[in-house]
Structures are given as C-alpha cells and as structure tokens.
C-alpha cells in the first residue's frame, strides 16, 4: 500500500485528504511514529483519527486534553475504593506485606487512555486531542510513551506496550509545544480547505444538495473566512449549515433571505461575529457566491 491507496481508503471512509496529509499519515504508519497535526479549529484534525481507525479496522482511544490534566486522568490511577474494601475484608491473620502486594497489583489498576492504548492486543488509534490545552508539565508524561511506548508504574515497574498504537496528536495553536515533543513526531499542518476540496467534503459528508446550492454554501463559507471574525467557521460548521438549509427546504440562498439569515447561527458562534455579518453583508456574500 502507498499513500495514494491510503488517500483512497480515507475518501471511502468520508474523509477527503490532500496529497501532503495522505503522505504524512502513510509515513507515520510506516515508520511507527506519532503524527502531530496543527491548524485552526474546525478543519477536521480530530476527524482524521476517526477515519484512520475506520480504515484500519482499529479501536480509537481518545485523550481529550485540558488545563490541569495530570497522570491520574491520562495514564493510570489506583482504584482506592476497591483497595479499601479489600483491606477491610482481609483477615486479621494475613501479613501486611501480603495485603500490600495484593492491593498494588494490576487487578486494582484503573487504566486511563494512555495506558489503555498500550495494553491492547491489536494496535489501536490513540488520539491525543488538543495537546496544546494541557500544561507544559504534562508533555513530560507523554515523552516516555511517545518514545518507547511504555509506562512506568512505581508499584509495578515498567509496563511495555503489547502493540504499538498509531498516535495522532492535534493542536490548535493555543501555546507553543516543546521541542522535545515535536522531535518525537512527524508533522503536518492542516489549513481550511480550498473550494474544490470543500465541495468534495460536502458531497461526501453532507446532505444531498443541488449542485447550485452546494456551490453557494461553500462560496459563502469561504467568503466568511476572509472577513475579520473572532471565530472563522470550520468544515464542521459548514456541514451543520448545509444540513440546516436542507431541513428548512432552502434550494437557493437568494430565495429566502430571512431563513438564510436566521440559519447562520450554525456558522457564527460569537455575538461580535453575528454583529459583523448583518443581513446586507450576508446578501452581498451570497451574491458573490452565486
């Protein structure tokens, strides 16, 4: 299989990947390296991992990053309640060392996404989503896993991966990532799709629309991204808008201005952006798209 075969398989799974992204994915799979994907929110970075899992017939395990994320939420923690019950149930004659050895065994270990990913018999797709939202200290926890695919548990020792997961990391540019993390990954930047690519995405992922309406939808969304907005609409918002217009029975954006104006709640997600695109501006963009 080469990168074009992978590109075709992703398309069959509903994801339209360009040549550069398909090559990055192919090399990451071939070399067994994590792939770091950067780009604006809403361009489909998370969807890549979902499509890859579908193509590979693999389980997808997702770690959603956030500020304050630590090892107990991402790697493992002990099941303290179950340990406490075991202590209460232990016979008075049982040696303390025997109780301790039994309590700190894998039976009482709660596997969080990172440990769960390396514990699978078949390689899963591990999605580490929005890594730039986590603290810099958390990146240190990742380095051992991304380099050696192992986890160190003080009470048990080092747990080696049963199979090597396919790792996809995403980042939206909330902060700079460390050089150490970047060195361990292959890299691809995903921008907003061009008009032809977005039309192909709409054809595969959206509702069945007349070609004229599909062209208008993509044209307006692409024009909105060139406006001075706080949050530019991504591919997901474009698909939501297309579904909303289909549900409203709109066949041409110029035919029902009131419904079209009301439906931009699917595209514009802040009050400032709504104010920046009043009816006359939207109609101007629709006219250009037509």
PDB file of C-alpha atoms in Angstrom:
ATOM      1  CA  UNK A   1       0.000   0.000   0.000  1.00  0.00           C
ATOM      2  CA  UNK A   2       1.238   3.509  -0.806  1.00  0.00           C
ATOM      3  CA  UNK A   3      -0.009   6.924   0.288  1.00  0.00           C
ATOM      4  CA  UNK A   4      -2.423   7.177  -2.633  1.00  0.00           C
ATOM      5  CA  UNK A   5      -4.056   3.896  -1.591  1.00  0.00           C
ATOM      6  CA  UNK A   6      -4.438   5.320   1.906  1.00  0.00           C
ATOM      7  CA  UNK A   7      -5.848   8.525   0.435  1.00  0.00           C
ATOM      8  CA  UNK A   8      -8.468   6.491  -1.442  1.00  0.00           C
ATOM      9  CA  UNK A   9      -9.352   4.478   1.650  1.00  0.00           C
ATOM     10  CA  UNK A  10      -9.811   7.645   3.682  1.00  0.00           C
ATOM     11  CA  UNK A  11     -12.075   9.038   0.944  1.00  0.00           C
ATOM     12  CA  UNK A  12     -14.196   5.883   1.127  1.00  0.00           C
ATOM     13  CA  UNK A  13     -14.470   6.476   4.883  1.00  0.00           C
ATOM     14  CA  UNK A  14     -15.713  10.003   4.179  1.00  0.00           C
ATOM     15  CA  UNK A  15     -12.501  11.958   4.771  1.00  0.00           C
ATOM     16  CA  UNK A  16     -11.038  13.972   1.896  1.00  0.00           C
ATOM     17  CA  UNK A  17      -7.272  14.187   2.491  1.00  0.00           C
ATOM     18  CA  UNK A  18      -4.911  16.111   0.248  1.00  0.00           C
ATOM     19  CA  UNK A  19      -1.633  14.696  -1.070  1.00  0.00           C
ATOM     20  CA  UNK A  20       0.535  16.130   1.731  1.00  0.00           C
ATOM     21  CA  UNK A  21      -1.682  14.868   4.540  1.00  0.00           C
ATOM     22  CA  UNK A  22      -2.011  11.416   2.969  1.00  0.00           C
ATOM     23  CA  UNK A  23       1.785  11.189   2.716  1.00  0.00           C
ATOM     24  CA  UNK A  24       2.247  12.304   6.338  1.00  0.00           C
ATOM     25  CA  UNK A  25      -0.235   9.670   7.538  1.00  0.00           C
ATOM     26  CA  UNK A  26       1.362   6.985   5.390  1.00  0.00           C
ATOM     27  CA  UNK A  27       4.862   7.753   6.693  1.00  0.00           C
ATOM     28  CA  UNK A  28       3.651   7.873  10.297  1.00  0.00           C
ATOM     29  CA  UNK A  29       2.109   4.417   9.882  1.00  0.00           C
ATOM     30  CA  UNK A  30       5.116   3.029   8.014  1.00  0.00           C
ATOM     31  CA  UNK A  31       7.689   4.348  10.495  1.00  0.00           C
ATOM     32  CA  UNK A  32       5.611   3.765  13.608  1.00  0.00           C
ATOM     33  CA  UNK A  33       5.921   7.428  14.588  1.00  0.00           C
ATOM     34  CA  UNK A  34       3.322   9.721  16.179  1.00  0.00           C
ATOM     35  CA  UNK A  35       1.826  12.354  13.879  1.00  0.00           C
ATOM     36  CA  UNK A  36       1.326  15.898  15.144  1.00  0.00           C
ATOM     37  CA  UNK A  37      -1.410  17.820  13.317  1.00  0.00           C
ATOM     38  CA  UNK A  38      -1.658  21.569  13.733  1.00  0.00           C
ATOM     39  CA  UNK A  39      -4.131  24.012  12.245  1.00  0.00           C
ATOM     40  CA  UNK A  40      -7.143  26.192  13.013  1.00  0.00           C
ATOM     41  CA  UNK A  41     -10.060  24.772  14.948  1.00  0.00           C
ATOM     42  CA  UNK A  42     -12.667  23.121  12.783  1.00  0.00           C
ATOM     43  CA  UNK A  43     -10.526  21.966   9.861  1.00  0.00           C
ATOM     44  CA  UNK A  44     -11.012  18.258  10.599  1.00  0.00           C
ATOM     45  CA  UNK A  45      -7.953  17.255  12.625  1.00  0.00           C
ATOM     46  CA  UNK A  46      -9.927  15.077  15.039  1.00  0.00           C
ATOM     47  CA  UNK A  47     -11.867  13.508  12.171  1.00  0.00           C
ATOM     48  CA  UNK A  48      -8.591  12.232  10.703  1.00  0.00           C
ATOM     49  CA  UNK A  49      -8.088   9.908  13.659  1.00  0.00           C
ATOM     50  CA  UNK A  50     -11.668   8.657  13.407  1.00  0.00           C
ATOM     51  CA  UNK A  51     -11.309   7.985   9.684  1.00  0.00           C
ATOM     52  CA  UNK A  52      -7.932   6.298  10.204  1.00  0.00           C
ATOM     53  CA  UNK A  53      -9.431   3.986  12.836  1.00  0.00           C
ATOM     54  CA  UNK A  54     -12.219   3.071  10.418  1.00  0.00           C
ATOM     55  CA  UNK A  55      -9.781   2.431   7.574  1.00  0.00           C
ATOM     56  CA  UNK A  56      -7.532   0.261   9.750  1.00  0.00           C
ATOM     57  CA  UNK A  57     -10.400  -1.529  11.464  1.00  0.00           C
ATOM     58  CA  UNK A  58      -8.910  -0.443  14.787  1.00  0.00           C
ATOM     59  CA  UNK A  59     -10.319   0.776  18.076  1.00  0.00           C
ATOM     60  CA  UNK A  60      -9.930   4.506  18.655  1.00  0.00           C
ATOM     61  CA  UNK A  61      -8.910   5.649  22.137  1.00  0.00           C
ATOM     62  CA  UNK A  62      -9.200   9.378  22.779  1.00  0.00           C
ATOM     63  CA  UNK A  63      -7.497  11.535  25.361  1.00  0.00           C
ATOM     64  CA  UNK A  64      -9.097  14.990  25.450  1.00  0.00           C
ATOM     65  CA  UNK A  65      -6.559  17.425  26.878  1.00  0.00           C
ATOM     66  CA  UNK A  66      -7.379  20.358  29.126  1.00  0.00           C
ATOM     67  CA  UNK A  67      -5.637  22.688  31.554  1.00  0.00           C
ATOM     68  CA  UNK A  68      -4.668  20.807  34.707  1.00  0.00           C
ATOM     69  CA  UNK A  69      -4.654  17.358  33.075  1.00  0.00           C
ATOM     70  CA  UNK A  70      -2.397  15.050  35.069  1.00  0.00           C
ATOM     71  CA  UNK A  71      -1.154  11.472  35.073  1.00  0.00           C
ATOM     72  CA  UNK A  72      -4.066  10.128  37.135  1.00  0.00           C
ATOM     73  CA  UNK A  73      -6.536  11.240  34.466  1.00  0.00           C
ATOM     74  CA  UNK A  74      -4.385  10.408  31.437  1.00  0.00           C
ATOM     75  CA  UNK A  75      -2.276   7.369  32.321  1.00  0.00           C
ATOM     76  CA  UNK A  76      -3.455   5.458  35.399  1.00  0.00           C
ATOM     77  CA  UNK A  77      -4.619   5.618  38.970  1.00  0.00           C
ATOM     78  CA  UNK A  78      -5.331   3.091  41.676  1.00  0.00           C
ATOM     79  CA  UNK A  79      -8.865   2.022  42.490  1.00  0.00           C
ATOM     80  CA  UNK A  80      -8.747   3.311  46.056  1.00  0.00           C
ATOM     81  CA  UNK A  81     -12.327   2.395  46.933  1.00  0.00           C
ATOM     82  CA  UNK A  82     -11.799  -1.198  45.881  1.00  0.00           C
ATOM     83  CA  UNK A  83      -8.484  -1.311  47.733  1.00  0.00           C
ATOM     84  CA  UNK A  84     -10.189  -0.032  50.892  1.00  0.00           C
ATOM     85  CA  UNK A  85     -12.854  -2.705  50.645  1.00  0.00           C
ATOM     86  CA  UNK A  86     -10.142  -5.347  50.198  1.00  0.00           C
ATOM     87  CA  UNK A  87      -8.326  -4.088  53.298  1.00  0.00           C
ATOM     88  CA  UNK A  88     -11.496  -4.318  55.360  1.00  0.00           C
ATOM     89  CA  UNK A  89     -12.164  -7.801  54.044  1.00  0.00           C
ATOM     90  CA  UNK A  90      -8.630  -9.025  54.692  1.00  0.00           C
ATOM     91  CA  UNK A  91      -8.283 -11.464  57.560  1.00  0.00           C
ATOM     92  CA  UNK A  92      -6.500 -10.270  60.685  1.00  0.00           C
ATOM     93  CA  UNK A  93      -4.007 -13.097  60.324  1.00  0.00           C
ATOM     94  CA  UNK A  94      -2.857 -12.009  56.843  1.00  0.00           C
ATOM     95  CA  UNK A  95       0.582 -10.430  56.774  1.00  0.00           C
ATOM     96  CA  UNK A  96       0.741  -6.718  55.945  1.00  0.00           C
ATOM     97  CA  UNK A  97       3.233  -7.377  53.136  1.00  0.00           C
ATOM     98  CA  UNK A  98       0.898  -9.892  51.523  1.00  0.00           C
ATOM     99  CA  UNK A  99      -2.010  -7.439  51.684  1.00  0.00           C
ATOM    100  CA  UNK A 100       0.122  -4.669  50.190  1.00  0.00           C
ATOM    101  CA  UNK A 101       1.351  -6.914  47.369  1.00  0.00           C
ATOM    102  CA  UNK A 102      -2.186  -7.924  46.533  1.00  0.00           C
ATOM    103  CA  UNK A 103      -3.545  -4.371  46.666  1.00  0.00           C
ATOM    104  CA  UNK A 104      -0.933  -2.935  44.285  1.00  0.00           C
ATOM    105  CA  UNK A 105      -1.494  -5.421  41.515  1.00  0.00           C
ATOM    106  CA  UNK A 106      -2.988  -4.884  38.064  1.00  0.00           C
ATOM    107  CA  UNK A 107      -6.315  -6.078  39.440  1.00  0.00           C
ATOM    108  CA  UNK A 108      -6.693  -2.730  41.225  1.00  0.00           C
ATOM    109  CA  UNK A 109      -5.195  -0.562  38.470  1.00  0.00           C
ATOM    110  CA  UNK A 110      -7.508   1.800  36.577  1.00  0.00           C
ATOM    111  CA  UNK A 111      -6.206   2.250  33.043  1.00  0.00           C
ATOM    112  CA  UNK A 112      -6.707   5.714  31.648  1.00  0.00           C
ATOM    113  CA  UNK A 113      -6.406   6.399  27.882  1.00  0.00           C
ATOM    114  CA  UNK A 114      -2.600   6.328  27.541  1.00  0.00           C
ATOM    115  CA  UNK A 115      -2.115   3.095  29.485  1.00  0.00           C
ATOM    116  CA  UNK A 116      -5.225   1.605  27.886  1.00  0.00           C
ATOM    117  CA  UNK A 117      -3.775   2.304  24.434  1.00  0.00           C
ATOM    118  CA  UNK A 118      -0.559   0.361  25.041  1.00  0.00           C
ATOM    119  CA  UNK A 119      -2.437  -2.500  26.725  1.00  0.00           C
ATOM    120  CA  UNK A 120      -4.344  -3.582  23.613  1.00  0.00           C
ATOM    121  CA  UNK A 121      -3.522  -6.824  21.821  1.00  0.00           C
ATOM    122  CA  UNK A 122      -4.279  -5.178  18.462  1.00  0.00           C
ATOM    123  CA  UNK A 123      -2.851  -1.709  17.676  1.00  0.00           C
ATOM    124  CA  UNK A 124      -5.462   0.983  18.364  1.00  0.00           C
ATOM    125  CA  UNK A 125      -5.516   4.556  17.098  1.00  0.00           C
ATOM    126  CA  UNK A 126      -4.614   6.811  20.027  1.00  0.00           C
ATOM    127  CA  UNK A 127      -5.928  10.361  19.599  1.00  0.00           C
ATOM    128  CA  UNK A 128      -4.338  12.929  21.925  1.00  0.00           C
ATOM    129  CA  UNK A 129      -6.668  15.806  21.173  1.00  0.00           C
ATOM    130  CA  UNK A 130      -5.743  19.458  21.684  1.00  0.00           C
ATOM    131  CA  UNK A 131      -2.422  18.764  23.372  1.00  0.00           C
ATOM    132  CA  UNK A 132      -1.729  22.499  23.472  1.00  0.00           C
ATOM    133  CA  UNK A 133      -4.546  22.930  26.019  1.00  0.00           C
ATOM    134  CA  UNK A 134      -2.668  20.791  28.553  1.00  0.00           C
ATOM    135  CA  UNK A 135       0.074  22.240  30.755  1.00  0.00           C
ATOM    136  CA  UNK A 136       3.701  22.076  29.672  1.00  0.00           C
ATOM    137  CA  UNK A 137       4.408  19.733  32.587  1.00  0.00           C
ATOM    138  CA  UNK A 138       2.019  17.176  31.126  1.00  0.00           C
ATOM    139  CA  UNK A 139       4.122  16.888  27.990  1.00  0.00           C
ATOM    140  CA  UNK A 140       6.835  15.254  30.119  1.00  0.00           C
ATOM    141  CA  UNK A 141       4.428  12.419  30.886  1.00  0.00           C
ATOM    142  CA  UNK A 142       3.969  11.868  27.171  1.00  0.00           C
ATOM    143  CA  UNK A 143       7.631  11.641  26.230  1.00  0.00           C
ATOM    144  CA  UNK A 144       8.179   8.140  27.638  1.00  0.00           C
ATOM    145  CA  UNK A 145       5.096   6.838  25.861  1.00  0.00           C
ATOM    146  CA  UNK A 146       5.848   8.531  22.547  1.00  0.00           C
ATOM    147  CA  UNK A 147       9.499   7.449  22.578  1.00  0.00           C
ATOM    148  CA  UNK A 148       9.390   3.930  23.987  1.00  0.00           C
ATOM    149  CA  UNK A 149       5.673   3.118  24.186  1.00  0.00           C
ATOM    150  CA  UNK A 150       5.908   2.141  27.813  1.00  0.00           C
ATOM    151  CA  UNK A 151       4.577   3.404  31.139  1.00  0.00           C
ATOM    152  CA  UNK A 152       6.382   3.360  34.477  1.00  0.00           C
ATOM    153  CA  UNK A 153       4.197   2.493  37.461  1.00  0.00           C
ATOM    154  CA  UNK A 154       6.267   2.706  40.680  1.00  0.00           C
ATOM    155  CA  UNK A 155       4.397  -0.122  42.399  1.00  0.00           C
ATOM    156  CA  UNK A 156       4.526  -2.453  39.377  1.00  0.00           C
ATOM    157  CA  UNK A 157       7.555  -1.376  37.345  1.00  0.00           C
ATOM    158  CA  UNK A 158       7.605  -0.684  33.638  1.00  0.00           C
ATOM    159  CA  UNK A 159       4.638  -1.780  31.542  1.00  0.00           C
ATOM    160  CA  UNK A 160       5.639  -2.359  27.924  1.00  0.00           C
ATOM    161  CA  UNK A 161       3.207  -1.923  25.068  1.00  0.00           C
ATOM    162  CA  UNK A 162       1.570  -5.136  23.890  1.00  0.00           C
ATOM    163  CA  UNK A 163       1.169  -3.496  20.496  1.00  0.00           C
ATOM    164  CA  UNK A 164       2.332  -0.153  19.165  1.00  0.00           C
ATOM    165  CA  UNK A 165      -0.609   2.266  18.866  1.00  0.00           C
ATOM    166  CA  UNK A 166      -0.991   4.617  15.923  1.00  0.00           C
ATOM    167  CA  UNK A 167      -0.740   8.005  17.636  1.00  0.00           C
ATOM    168  CA  UNK A 168      -2.315  11.223  16.338  1.00  0.00           C
ATOM    169  CA  UNK A 169      -1.840  14.451  18.285  1.00  0.00           C
ATOM    170  CA  UNK A 170      -3.774  17.623  17.438  1.00  0.00           C
ATOM    171  CA  UNK A 171      -3.079  21.244  18.359  1.00  0.00           C
ATOM    172  CA  UNK A 172      -4.892  24.486  17.612  1.00  0.00           C
ATOM    173  CA  UNK A 173      -2.029  26.867  18.413  1.00  0.00           C
ATOM    174  CA  UNK A 174      -3.160  27.770  21.943  1.00  0.00           C
ATOM    175  CA  UNK A 175       0.505  27.703  23.024  1.00  0.00           C
ATOM    176  CA  UNK A 176       3.891  26.648  21.692  1.00  0.00           C
ATOM    177  CA  UNK A 177       4.709  22.964  22.059  1.00  0.00           C
ATOM    178  CA  UNK A 178       8.083  21.838  23.363  1.00  0.00           C
ATOM    179  CA  UNK A 179      10.926  20.892  21.037  1.00  0.00           C
ATOM    180  CA  UNK A 180      11.153  17.521  22.808  1.00  0.00           C
ATOM    181  CA  UNK A 181       7.574  16.695  21.870  1.00  0.00           C
ATOM    182  CA  UNK A 182       7.977  17.887  18.288  1.00  0.00           C
ATOM    183  CA  UNK A 183      11.147  15.802  17.793  1.00  0.00           C
ATOM    184  CA  UNK A 184       9.226  12.632  18.573  1.00  0.00           C
ATOM    185  CA  UNK A 185       6.540  13.295  15.969  1.00  0.00           C
ATOM    186  CA  UNK A 186       6.086  13.646  12.265  1.00  0.00           C
ATOM    187  CA  UNK A 187       4.270  16.843  11.401  1.00  0.00           C
ATOM    188  CA  UNK A 188       1.523  18.150   9.144  1.00  0.00           C
ATOM    189  CA  UNK A 189      -0.285  21.477   9.056  1.00  0.00           C
ATOM    190  CA  UNK A 190      -3.935  21.464   8.038  1.00  0.00           C
ATOM    191  CA  UNK A 191      -5.487  24.693   6.834  1.00  0.00           C
ATOM    192  CA  UNK A 192      -9.003  25.452   5.694  1.00  0.00           C
ATOM    193  CA  UNK A 193      -9.765  23.509   2.502  1.00  0.00           C
ATOM    194  CA  UNK A 194      -9.903  25.189  -0.879  1.00  0.00           C
ATOM    195  CA  UNK A 195     -13.229  25.459  -2.699  1.00  0.00           C
ATOM    196  CA  UNK A 196     -12.905  22.219  -4.690  1.00  0.00           C
ATOM    197  CA  UNK A 197     -11.878  20.205  -1.628  1.00  0.00           C
ATOM    198  CA  UNK A 198     -14.669  21.642   0.485  1.00  0.00           C
ATOM    199  CA  UNK A 199     -17.212  20.837  -2.210  1.00  0.00           C
ATOM    200  CA  UNK A 200     -15.908  17.266  -2.228  1.00  0.00           C
ATOM    201  CA  UNK A 201     -16.244  17.125   1.570  1.00  0.00           C
ATOM    202  CA  UNK A 202     -19.817  18.422   1.367  1.00  0.00           C
ATOM    203  CA  UNK A 203     -20.654  15.859  -1.307  1.00  0.00           C
ATOM    204  CA  UNK A 204     -19.367  13.011   0.882  1.00  0.00           C
ATOM    205  CA  UNK A 205     -20.360  14.122   4.357  1.00  0.00           C
ATOM    206  CA  UNK A 206     -23.305  16.466   3.930  1.00  0.00           C
ATOM    207  CA  UNK A 207     -26.932  16.066   2.834  1.00  0.00           C
ATOM    208  CA  UNK A 208     -27.834  15.537  -0.801  1.00  0.00           C
ATOM    209  CA  UNK A 209     -27.995  19.038  -2.254  1.00  0.00           C
ATOM    210  CA  UNK A 210     -28.479  20.555  -5.659  1.00  0.00           C
ATOM    211  CA  UNK A 211     -25.059  21.436  -7.143  1.00  0.00           C
ATOM    212  CA  UNK A 212     -26.021  25.127  -7.287  1.00  0.00           C
ATOM    213  CA  UNK A 213     -26.892  25.241  -3.568  1.00  0.00           C
ATOM    214  CA  UNK A 214     -23.759  23.304  -2.609  1.00  0.00           C
ATOM    215  CA  UNK A 215     -21.641  25.787  -4.563  1.00  0.00           C
ATOM    216  CA  UNK A 216     -23.395  28.708  -2.879  1.00  0.00           C
ATOM    217  CA  UNK A 217     -22.891  27.240   0.606  1.00  0.00           C
ATOM    218  CA  UNK A 218     -19.187  26.662   0.108  1.00  0.00           C
ATOM    219  CA  UNK A 219     -18.756  30.048  -1.569  1.00  0.00           C
ATOM    220  CA  UNK A 220     -20.368  31.902   1.336  1.00  0.00           C
ATOM    221  CA  UNK A 221     -18.403  29.967   3.958  1.00  0.00           C
ATOM    222  CA  UNK A 222     -15.136  30.603   2.133  1.00  0.00           C
ATOM    223  CA  UNK A 223     -16.002  34.303   1.896  1.00  0.00           C
ATOM    224  CA  UNK A 224     -16.824  34.474   5.614  1.00  0.00           C
ATOM    225  CA  UNK A 225     -13.369  33.117   6.417  1.00  0.00           C
ATOM    226  CA  UNK A 226     -11.888  36.150   4.662  1.00  0.00           C
ATOM    227  CA  UNK A 227     -13.872  38.505   6.910  1.00  0.00           C
ATOM    228  CA  UNK A 228     -12.490  39.843  10.199  1.00  0.00           C
ATOM    229  CA  UNK A 229     -14.174  37.331  12.510  1.00  0.00           C
ATOM    230  CA  UNK A 230     -13.303  36.151  16.007  1.00  0.00           C
ATOM    231  CA  UNK A 231     -14.050  32.533  15.107  1.00  0.00           C
ATOM    232  CA  UNK A 232     -13.981  31.627  11.463  1.00  0.00           C
ATOM    233  CA  UNK A 233     -16.421  28.841  10.510  1.00  0.00           C
ATOM    234  CA  UNK A 234     -14.763  25.471  10.052  1.00  0.00           C
ATOM    235  CA  UNK A 235     -15.732  22.458   7.991  1.00  0.00           C
ATOM    236  CA  UNK A 236     -17.972  21.155  10.784  1.00  0.00           C
ATOM    237  CA  UNK A 237     -19.915  24.443  10.822  1.00  0.00           C
ATOM    238  CA  UNK A 238     -20.230  24.316   7.031  1.00  0.00           C
ATOM    239  CA  UNK A 239     -21.741  20.831   7.225  1.00  0.00           C
ATOM    240  CA  UNK A 240     -24.116  21.928  10.008  1.00  0.00           C
ATOM    241  CA  UNK A 241     -25.272  24.874   7.900  1.00  0.00           C
ATOM    242  CA  UNK A 242     -25.836  22.662   4.867  1.00  0.00           C
ATOM    243  CA  UNK A 243     -27.919  20.255   6.977  1.00  0.00           C
ATOM    244  CA  UNK A 244     -29.915  23.162   8.429  1.00  0.00           C
ATOM    245  CA  UNK A 245     -30.657  24.638   4.999  1.00  0.00           C
ATOM    246  CA  UNK A 246     -31.709  21.219   3.710  1.00  0.00           C
ATOM    247  CA  UNK A 247     -34.019  20.832   6.701  1.00  0.00           C
ATOM    248  CA  UNK A 248     -35.536  24.272   6.035  1.00  0.00           C
ATOM    249  CA  UNK A 249     -36.193  23.328   2.426  1.00  0.00           C
ATOM    250  CA  UNK A 250     -33.938  26.057   1.029  1.00  0.00           C
ATOM    251  CA  UNK A 251     -32.908  25.336  -2.561  1.00  0.00           C
ATOM    252  CA  UNK A 252     -31.293  28.685  -3.369  1.00  0.00           C
ATOM    253  CA  UNK A 253     -29.762  31.082  -0.856  1.00  0.00           C
ATOM    254  CA  UNK A 254     -31.183  34.081  -2.697  1.00  0.00           C
ATOM    255  CA  UNK A 255     -34.789  32.840  -2.498  1.00  0.00           C
ATOM    256  CA  UNK A 256     -35.390  33.017   1.270  1.00  0.00           C
ATOM    257  CA  UNK A 257     -33.208  35.734   2.887  1.00  0.00           C
ATOM    258  CA  UNK A 258     -34.995  35.565   6.255  1.00  0.00           C
ATOM    259  CA  UNK A 259     -34.439  31.814   6.699  1.00  0.00           C
ATOM    260  CA  UNK A 260     -30.864  32.037   5.467  1.00  0.00           C
ATOM    261  CA  UNK A 261     -30.072  34.916   7.845  1.00  0.00           C
ATOM    262  CA  UNK A 262     -31.601  33.035  10.776  1.00  0.00           C
ATOM    263  CA  UNK A 263     -29.671  29.869   9.896  1.00  0.00           C
ATOM    264  CA  UNK A 264     -26.235  31.485  10.214  1.00  0.00           C
ATOM    265  CA  UNK A 265     -26.393  30.550  13.900  1.00  0.00           C
ATOM    266  CA  UNK A 266     -24.763  27.382  12.531  1.00  0.00           C
ATOM    267  CA  UNK A 267     -21.783  29.366  11.236  1.00  0.00           C
ATOM    268  CA  UNK A 268     -21.182  32.318  13.553  1.00  0.00           C
ATOM    269  CA  UNK A 269     -20.617  31.427  17.202  1.00  0.00           C
ATOM    270  CA  UNK A 270     -19.992  34.779  18.923  1.00  0.00           C
ATOM    271  CA  UNK A 271     -22.096  37.915  19.333  1.00  0.00           C
ATOM    272  CA  UNK A 272     -19.374  40.042  17.754  1.00  0.00           C
ATOM    273  CA  UNK A 273     -19.306  37.834  14.656  1.00  0.00           C
ATOM    274  CA  UNK A 274     -23.092  37.948  14.366  1.00  0.00           C
ATOM    275  CA  UNK A 275     -22.973  41.744  14.520  1.00  0.00           C
ATOM    276  CA  UNK A 276     -20.204  41.772  11.896  1.00  0.00           C
ATOM    277  CA  UNK A 277     -22.398  39.922   9.387  1.00  0.00           C
ATOM    278  CA  UNK A 278     -25.782  41.671   9.223  1.00  0.00           C
ATOM    279  CA  UNK A 279     -28.320  40.835   6.552  1.00  0.00           C
ATOM    280  CA  UNK A 280     -26.910  43.181   3.925  1.00  0.00           C
ATOM    281  CA  UNK A 281     -23.400  41.769   4.319  1.00  0.00           C
ATOM    282  CA  UNK A 282     -24.672  38.202   4.069  1.00  0.00           C
ATOM    283  CA  UNK A 283     -26.675  39.045   0.953  1.00  0.00           C
ATOM    284  CA  UNK A 284     -23.572  40.607  -0.590  1.00  0.00           C
ATOM    285  CA  UNK A 285     -21.613  37.429   0.090  1.00  0.00           C
ATOM    286  CA  UNK A 286     -24.450  35.312  -1.332  1.00  0.00           C
ATOM    287  CA  UNK A 287     -24.474  37.457  -4.456  1.00  0.00           C
ATOM    288  CA  UNK A 288     -20.757  36.927  -4.944  1.00  0.00           C
ATOM    289  CA  UNK A 289     -21.089  33.193  -4.301  1.00  0.00           C
ATOM    290  CA  UNK A 290     -23.863  32.940  -6.865  1.00  0.00           C
TER     291      UNK A 290
END
